[in-house]
Coordinates of N, CA and C in Angstrom, one line a residue:
X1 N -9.3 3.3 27.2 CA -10.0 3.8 26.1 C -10.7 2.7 25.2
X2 N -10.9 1.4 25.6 CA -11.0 0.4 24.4 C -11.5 -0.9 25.6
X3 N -12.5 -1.3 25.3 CA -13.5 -2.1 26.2 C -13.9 -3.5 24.9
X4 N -14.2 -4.4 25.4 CA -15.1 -5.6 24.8 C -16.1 -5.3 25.1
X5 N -16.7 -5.4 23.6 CA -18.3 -5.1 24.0 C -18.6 -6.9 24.0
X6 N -20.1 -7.3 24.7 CA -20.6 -8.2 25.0 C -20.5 -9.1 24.1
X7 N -20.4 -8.4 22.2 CA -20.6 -9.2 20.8 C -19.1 -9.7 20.9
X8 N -18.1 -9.3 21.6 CA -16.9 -10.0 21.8 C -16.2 -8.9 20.4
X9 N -16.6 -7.5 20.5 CA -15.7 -6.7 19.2 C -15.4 -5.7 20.2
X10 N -13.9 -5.3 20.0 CA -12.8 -4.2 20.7 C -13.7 -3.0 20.2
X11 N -14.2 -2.0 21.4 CA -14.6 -0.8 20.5 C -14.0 0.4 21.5
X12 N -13.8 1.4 21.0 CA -13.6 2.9 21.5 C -11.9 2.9 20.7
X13 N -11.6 4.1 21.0 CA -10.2 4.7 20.9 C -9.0 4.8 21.9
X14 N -8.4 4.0 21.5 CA -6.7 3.8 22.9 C -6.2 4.7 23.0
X15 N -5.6 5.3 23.9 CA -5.1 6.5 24.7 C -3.9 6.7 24.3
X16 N -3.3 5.1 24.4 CA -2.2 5.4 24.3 C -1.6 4.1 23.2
X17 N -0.1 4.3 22.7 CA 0.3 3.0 22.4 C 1.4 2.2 23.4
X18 N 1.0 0.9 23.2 CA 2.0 -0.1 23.9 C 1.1 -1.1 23.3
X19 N 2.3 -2.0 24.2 CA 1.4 -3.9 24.3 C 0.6 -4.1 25.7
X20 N -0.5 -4.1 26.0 CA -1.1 -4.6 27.2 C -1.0 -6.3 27.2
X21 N -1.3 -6.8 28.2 CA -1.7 -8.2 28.7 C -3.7 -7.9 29.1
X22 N -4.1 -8.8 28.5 CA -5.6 -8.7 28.4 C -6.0 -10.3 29.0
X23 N -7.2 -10.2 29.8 CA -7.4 -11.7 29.9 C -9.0 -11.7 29.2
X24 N -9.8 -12.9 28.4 CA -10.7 -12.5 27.7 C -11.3 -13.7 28.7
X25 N -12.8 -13.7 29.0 CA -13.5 -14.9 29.7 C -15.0 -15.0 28.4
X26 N -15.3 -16.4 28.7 CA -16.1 -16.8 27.7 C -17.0 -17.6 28.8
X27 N -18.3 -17.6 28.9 CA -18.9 -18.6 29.4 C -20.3 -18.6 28.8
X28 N -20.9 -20.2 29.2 CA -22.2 -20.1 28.7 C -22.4 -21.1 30.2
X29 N -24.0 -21.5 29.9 CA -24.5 -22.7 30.9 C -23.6 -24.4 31.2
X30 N -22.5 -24.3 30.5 CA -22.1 -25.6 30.6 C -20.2 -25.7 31.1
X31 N -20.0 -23.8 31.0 CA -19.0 -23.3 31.7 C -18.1 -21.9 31.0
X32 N -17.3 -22.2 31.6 CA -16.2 -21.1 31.3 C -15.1 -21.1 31.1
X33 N -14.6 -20.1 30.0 CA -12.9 -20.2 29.1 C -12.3 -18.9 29.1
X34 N -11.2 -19.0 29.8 CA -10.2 -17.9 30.5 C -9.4 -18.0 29.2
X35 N -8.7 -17.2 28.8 CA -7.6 -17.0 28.1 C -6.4 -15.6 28.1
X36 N -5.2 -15.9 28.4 CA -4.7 -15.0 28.4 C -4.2 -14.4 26.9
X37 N -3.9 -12.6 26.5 CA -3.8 -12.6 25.4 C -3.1 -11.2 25.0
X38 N -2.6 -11.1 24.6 CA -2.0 -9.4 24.3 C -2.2 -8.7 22.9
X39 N -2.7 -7.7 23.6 CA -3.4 -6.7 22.7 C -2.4 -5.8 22.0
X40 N -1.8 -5.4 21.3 CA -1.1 -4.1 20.5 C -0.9 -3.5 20.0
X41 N -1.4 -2.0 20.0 CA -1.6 -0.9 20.0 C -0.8 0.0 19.4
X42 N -0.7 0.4 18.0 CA -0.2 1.3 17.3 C -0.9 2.5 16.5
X43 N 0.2 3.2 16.3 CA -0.2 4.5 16.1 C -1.0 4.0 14.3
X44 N -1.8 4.8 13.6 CA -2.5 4.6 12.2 C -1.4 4.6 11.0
X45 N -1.3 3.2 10.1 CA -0.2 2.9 9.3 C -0.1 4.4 8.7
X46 N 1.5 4.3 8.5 CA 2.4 5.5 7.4 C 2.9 4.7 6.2
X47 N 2.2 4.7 5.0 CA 3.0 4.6 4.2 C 3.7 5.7 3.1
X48 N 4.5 5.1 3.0 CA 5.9 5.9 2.1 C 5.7 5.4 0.5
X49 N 6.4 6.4 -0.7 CA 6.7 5.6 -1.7 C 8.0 6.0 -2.2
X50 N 8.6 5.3 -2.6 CA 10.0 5.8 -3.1 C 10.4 6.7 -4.1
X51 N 9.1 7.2 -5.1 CA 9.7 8.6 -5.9 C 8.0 8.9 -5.9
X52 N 8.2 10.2 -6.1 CA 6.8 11.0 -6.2 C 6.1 11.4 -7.9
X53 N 7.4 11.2 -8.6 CA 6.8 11.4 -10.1 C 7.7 10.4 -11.1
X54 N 7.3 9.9 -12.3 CA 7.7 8.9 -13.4 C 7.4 9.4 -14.7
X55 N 8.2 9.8 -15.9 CA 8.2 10.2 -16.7 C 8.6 9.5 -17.8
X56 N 7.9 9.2 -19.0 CA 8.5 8.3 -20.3 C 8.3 9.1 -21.6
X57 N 9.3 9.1 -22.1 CA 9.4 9.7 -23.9 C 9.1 8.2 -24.5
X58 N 8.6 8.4 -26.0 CA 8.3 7.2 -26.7 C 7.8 7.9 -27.8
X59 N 9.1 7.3 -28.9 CA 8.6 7.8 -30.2 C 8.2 6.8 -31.1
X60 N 7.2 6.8 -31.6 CA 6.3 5.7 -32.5 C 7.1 4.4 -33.3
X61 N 6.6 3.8 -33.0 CA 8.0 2.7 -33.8 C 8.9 2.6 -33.2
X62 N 9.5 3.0 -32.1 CA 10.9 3.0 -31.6 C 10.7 1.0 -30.6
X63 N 11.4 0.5 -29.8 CA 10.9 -0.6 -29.2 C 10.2 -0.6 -28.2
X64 N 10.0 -1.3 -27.3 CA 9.3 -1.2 -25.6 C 10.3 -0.5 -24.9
X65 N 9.5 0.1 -23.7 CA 10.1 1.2 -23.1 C 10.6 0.4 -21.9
X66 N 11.4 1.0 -21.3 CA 11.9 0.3 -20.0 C 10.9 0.9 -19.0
X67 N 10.3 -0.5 -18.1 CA 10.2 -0.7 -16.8 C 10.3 0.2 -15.9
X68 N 9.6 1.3 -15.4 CA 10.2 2.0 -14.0 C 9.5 1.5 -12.4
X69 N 10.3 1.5 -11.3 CA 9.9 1.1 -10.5 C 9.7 2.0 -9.1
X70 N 8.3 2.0 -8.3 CA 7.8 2.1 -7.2 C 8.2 1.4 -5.7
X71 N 9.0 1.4 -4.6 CA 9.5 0.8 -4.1 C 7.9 1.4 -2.6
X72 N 7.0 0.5 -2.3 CA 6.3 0.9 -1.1 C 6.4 0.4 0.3
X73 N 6.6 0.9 1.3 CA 7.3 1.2 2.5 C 6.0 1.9 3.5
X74 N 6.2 1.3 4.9 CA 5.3 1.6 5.7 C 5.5 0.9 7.8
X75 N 5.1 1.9 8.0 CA 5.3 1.2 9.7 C 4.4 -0.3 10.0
X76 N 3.5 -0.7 9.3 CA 2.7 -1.8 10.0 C 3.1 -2.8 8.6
X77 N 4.3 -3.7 9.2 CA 4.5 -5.2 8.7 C 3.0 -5.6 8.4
X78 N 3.1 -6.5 7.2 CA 2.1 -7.5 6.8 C 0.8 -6.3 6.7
X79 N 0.4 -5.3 6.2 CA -0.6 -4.6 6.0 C -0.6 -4.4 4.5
X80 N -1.7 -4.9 3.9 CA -2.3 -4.8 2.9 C -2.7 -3.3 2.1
X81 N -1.8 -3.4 1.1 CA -2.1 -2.0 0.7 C -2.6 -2.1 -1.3
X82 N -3.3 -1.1 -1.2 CA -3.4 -0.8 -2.9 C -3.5 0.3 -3.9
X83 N -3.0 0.1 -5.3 CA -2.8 1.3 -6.2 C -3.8 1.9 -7.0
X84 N -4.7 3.1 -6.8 CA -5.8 3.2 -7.4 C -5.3 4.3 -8.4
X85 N -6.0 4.4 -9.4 CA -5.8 5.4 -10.5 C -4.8 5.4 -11.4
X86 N -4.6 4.0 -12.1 CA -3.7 3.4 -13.0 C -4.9 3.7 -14.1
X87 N -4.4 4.3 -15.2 CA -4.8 4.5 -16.1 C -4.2 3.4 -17.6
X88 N -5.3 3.8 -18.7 CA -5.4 2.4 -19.4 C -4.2 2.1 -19.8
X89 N -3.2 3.0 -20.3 CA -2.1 3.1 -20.6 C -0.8 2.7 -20.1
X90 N -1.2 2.1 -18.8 CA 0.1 1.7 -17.4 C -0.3 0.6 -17.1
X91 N 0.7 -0.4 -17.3 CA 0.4 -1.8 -16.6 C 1.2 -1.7 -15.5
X92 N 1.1 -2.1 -14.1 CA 1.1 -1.7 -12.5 C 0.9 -3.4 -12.3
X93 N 2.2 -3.8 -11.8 CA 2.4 -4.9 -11.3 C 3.5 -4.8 -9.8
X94 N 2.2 -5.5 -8.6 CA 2.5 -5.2 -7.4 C 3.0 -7.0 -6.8
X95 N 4.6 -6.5 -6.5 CA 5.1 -7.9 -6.0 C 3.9 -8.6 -4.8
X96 N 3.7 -8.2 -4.0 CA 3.2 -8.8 -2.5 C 1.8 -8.3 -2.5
X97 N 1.7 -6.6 -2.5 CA 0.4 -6.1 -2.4 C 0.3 -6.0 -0.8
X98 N 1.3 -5.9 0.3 CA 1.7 -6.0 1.3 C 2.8 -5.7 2.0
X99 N 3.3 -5.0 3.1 CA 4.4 -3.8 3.5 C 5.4 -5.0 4.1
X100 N 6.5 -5.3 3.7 CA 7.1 -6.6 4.5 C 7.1 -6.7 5.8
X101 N 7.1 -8.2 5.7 CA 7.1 -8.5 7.6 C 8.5 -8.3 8.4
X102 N 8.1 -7.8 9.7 CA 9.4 -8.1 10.3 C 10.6 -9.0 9.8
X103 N 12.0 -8.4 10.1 CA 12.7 -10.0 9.6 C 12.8 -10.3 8.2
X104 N 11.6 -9.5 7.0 CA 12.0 -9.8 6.0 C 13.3 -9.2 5.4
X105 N 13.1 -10.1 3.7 CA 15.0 -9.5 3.4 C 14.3 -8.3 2.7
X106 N 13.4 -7.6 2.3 CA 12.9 -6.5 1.4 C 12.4 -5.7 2.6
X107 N 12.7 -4.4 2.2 CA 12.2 -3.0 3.2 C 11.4 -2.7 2.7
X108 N 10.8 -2.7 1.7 CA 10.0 -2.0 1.0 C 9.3 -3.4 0.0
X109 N 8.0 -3.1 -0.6 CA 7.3 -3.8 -1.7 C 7.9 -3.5 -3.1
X110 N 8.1 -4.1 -4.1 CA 7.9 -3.5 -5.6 C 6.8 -3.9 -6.4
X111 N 6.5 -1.8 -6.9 CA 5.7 -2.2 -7.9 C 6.5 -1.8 -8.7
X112 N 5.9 -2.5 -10.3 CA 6.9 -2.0 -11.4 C 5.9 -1.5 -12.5
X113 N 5.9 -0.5 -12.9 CA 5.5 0.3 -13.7 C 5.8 0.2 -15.4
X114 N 4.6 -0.1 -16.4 CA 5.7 -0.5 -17.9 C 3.9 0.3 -18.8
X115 N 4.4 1.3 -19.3 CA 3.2 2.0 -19.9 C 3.2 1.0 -21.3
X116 N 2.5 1.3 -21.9 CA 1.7 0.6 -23.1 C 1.4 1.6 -24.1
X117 N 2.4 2.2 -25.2 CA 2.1 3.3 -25.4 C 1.5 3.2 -27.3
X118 N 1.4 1.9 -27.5 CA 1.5 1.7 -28.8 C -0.3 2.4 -29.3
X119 N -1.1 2.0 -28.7 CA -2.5 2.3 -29.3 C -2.6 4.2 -29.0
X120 N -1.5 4.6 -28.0 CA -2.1 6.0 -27.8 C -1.8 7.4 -28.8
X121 N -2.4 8.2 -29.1 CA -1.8 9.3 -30.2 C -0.5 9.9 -30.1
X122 N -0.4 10.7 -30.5 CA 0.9 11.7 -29.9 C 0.5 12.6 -29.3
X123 N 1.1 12.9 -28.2 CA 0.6 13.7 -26.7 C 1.3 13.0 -25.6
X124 N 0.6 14.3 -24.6 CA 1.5 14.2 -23.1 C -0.1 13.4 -22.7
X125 N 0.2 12.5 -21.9 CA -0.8 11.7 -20.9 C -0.2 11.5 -19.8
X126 N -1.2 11.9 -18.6 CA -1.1 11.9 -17.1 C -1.5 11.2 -16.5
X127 N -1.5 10.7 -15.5 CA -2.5 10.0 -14.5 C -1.8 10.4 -12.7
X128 N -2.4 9.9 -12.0 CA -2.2 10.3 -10.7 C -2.4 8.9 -10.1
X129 N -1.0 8.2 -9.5 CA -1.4 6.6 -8.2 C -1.7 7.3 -7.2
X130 N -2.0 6.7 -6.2 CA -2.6 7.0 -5.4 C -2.7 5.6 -4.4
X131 N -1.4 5.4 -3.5 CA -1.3 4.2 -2.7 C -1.7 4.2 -1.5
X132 N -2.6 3.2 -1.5 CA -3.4 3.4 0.1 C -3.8 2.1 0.6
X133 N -3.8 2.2 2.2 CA -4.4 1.0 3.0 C -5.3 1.2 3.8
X134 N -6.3 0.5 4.3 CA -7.1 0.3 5.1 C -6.0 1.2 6.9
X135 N -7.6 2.8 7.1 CA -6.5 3.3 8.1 C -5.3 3.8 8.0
X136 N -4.5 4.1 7.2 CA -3.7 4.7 6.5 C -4.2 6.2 6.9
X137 N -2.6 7.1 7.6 CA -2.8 8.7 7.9 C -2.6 8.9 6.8
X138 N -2.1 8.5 5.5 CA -1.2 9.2 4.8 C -1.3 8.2 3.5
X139 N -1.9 9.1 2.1 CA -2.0 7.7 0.7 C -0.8 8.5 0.2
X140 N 0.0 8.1 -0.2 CA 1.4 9.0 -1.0 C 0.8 8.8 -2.6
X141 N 1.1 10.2 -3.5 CA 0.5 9.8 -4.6 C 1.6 10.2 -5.6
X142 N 1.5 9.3 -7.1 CA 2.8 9.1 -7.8 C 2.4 9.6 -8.9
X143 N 2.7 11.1 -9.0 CA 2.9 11.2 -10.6 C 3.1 10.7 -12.3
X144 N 2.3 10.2 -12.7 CA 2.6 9.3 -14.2 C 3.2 9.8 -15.2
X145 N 3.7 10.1 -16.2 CA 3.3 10.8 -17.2 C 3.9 10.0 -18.6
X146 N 3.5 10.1 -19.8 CA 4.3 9.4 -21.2 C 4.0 10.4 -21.8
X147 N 4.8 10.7 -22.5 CA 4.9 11.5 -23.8 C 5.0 10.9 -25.1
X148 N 4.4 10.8 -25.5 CA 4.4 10.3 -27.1 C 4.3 11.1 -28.7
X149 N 6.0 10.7 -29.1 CA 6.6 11.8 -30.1 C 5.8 10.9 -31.2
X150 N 5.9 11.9 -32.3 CA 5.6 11.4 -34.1 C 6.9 10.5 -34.5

């Protein structure tokens, strides 16, 4: 299902998954370069997140709120992922920005979550994360919310 086009870019859709053995040839007028090389073939990243909703009370004057944390999780080591729909009120700090590599000592990424609630009125305020990668079946999205008392 998956051929080199002539510009030297993998194109169509793999049948199946595994690891093949591929040999790639390169030549021009002054010769030719064989290389052996393995290609592999997985199913489209899953990522996970560790809680689906976050809630904070905060009564005016009271001190800074505690920290809550997003732990992100996924089948494709070393894949680049990001958090869209942080609202002005949520500072969203992502350790790696990346699903750990094989062998690492972390299963998961942390992000940590710390709202800012001093400039906002009193009221409930929502937002919706929304974590996603490049090819990704699946963006898991994270509930926000702060409540701010008188």
């Amino acid at each position: 299902g998956v051929h080199l086009s002539t510009a030297g870019v993998f194109e169509g859709t793999p049948e199946e998954e595994g690891v093949f053995r591929i040999q790639v040839a390169a030549s021009n007028g002054c010769g030719e370069h064989v290389r052996d090389l393995q290609l592999e073939v997985q199913g489209a990243p899953i990522l996970d997140a560790s809680v689906r909703s976050l809630h904070w009370k905060w009564k005016k004057g009271e001190g800074m709120l505690e920290a809550k944390e997003i732990l992100v999780a996924g089948n494709w080591p070393g894949l680049a992922y990001r958090i869209d729909g942080a609202p002005d009120w949520l500072n969203v700090v992502v350790r790696q920005g990346r699903l750990p590599r094989k062998a690492s000592a972390f299963e998961a990424d942390l992000v940590s979550l710390m709202p800012k609630p001093d400039a906002l009125a009193p009221g409930k305020y929502k937002a919706t994360l929304i974590i996603s990668a490049w090819g990704a079946s699946r963006a898991p999205r994270v509930d926000v919310e702060i409540e701010v008392l008188q």
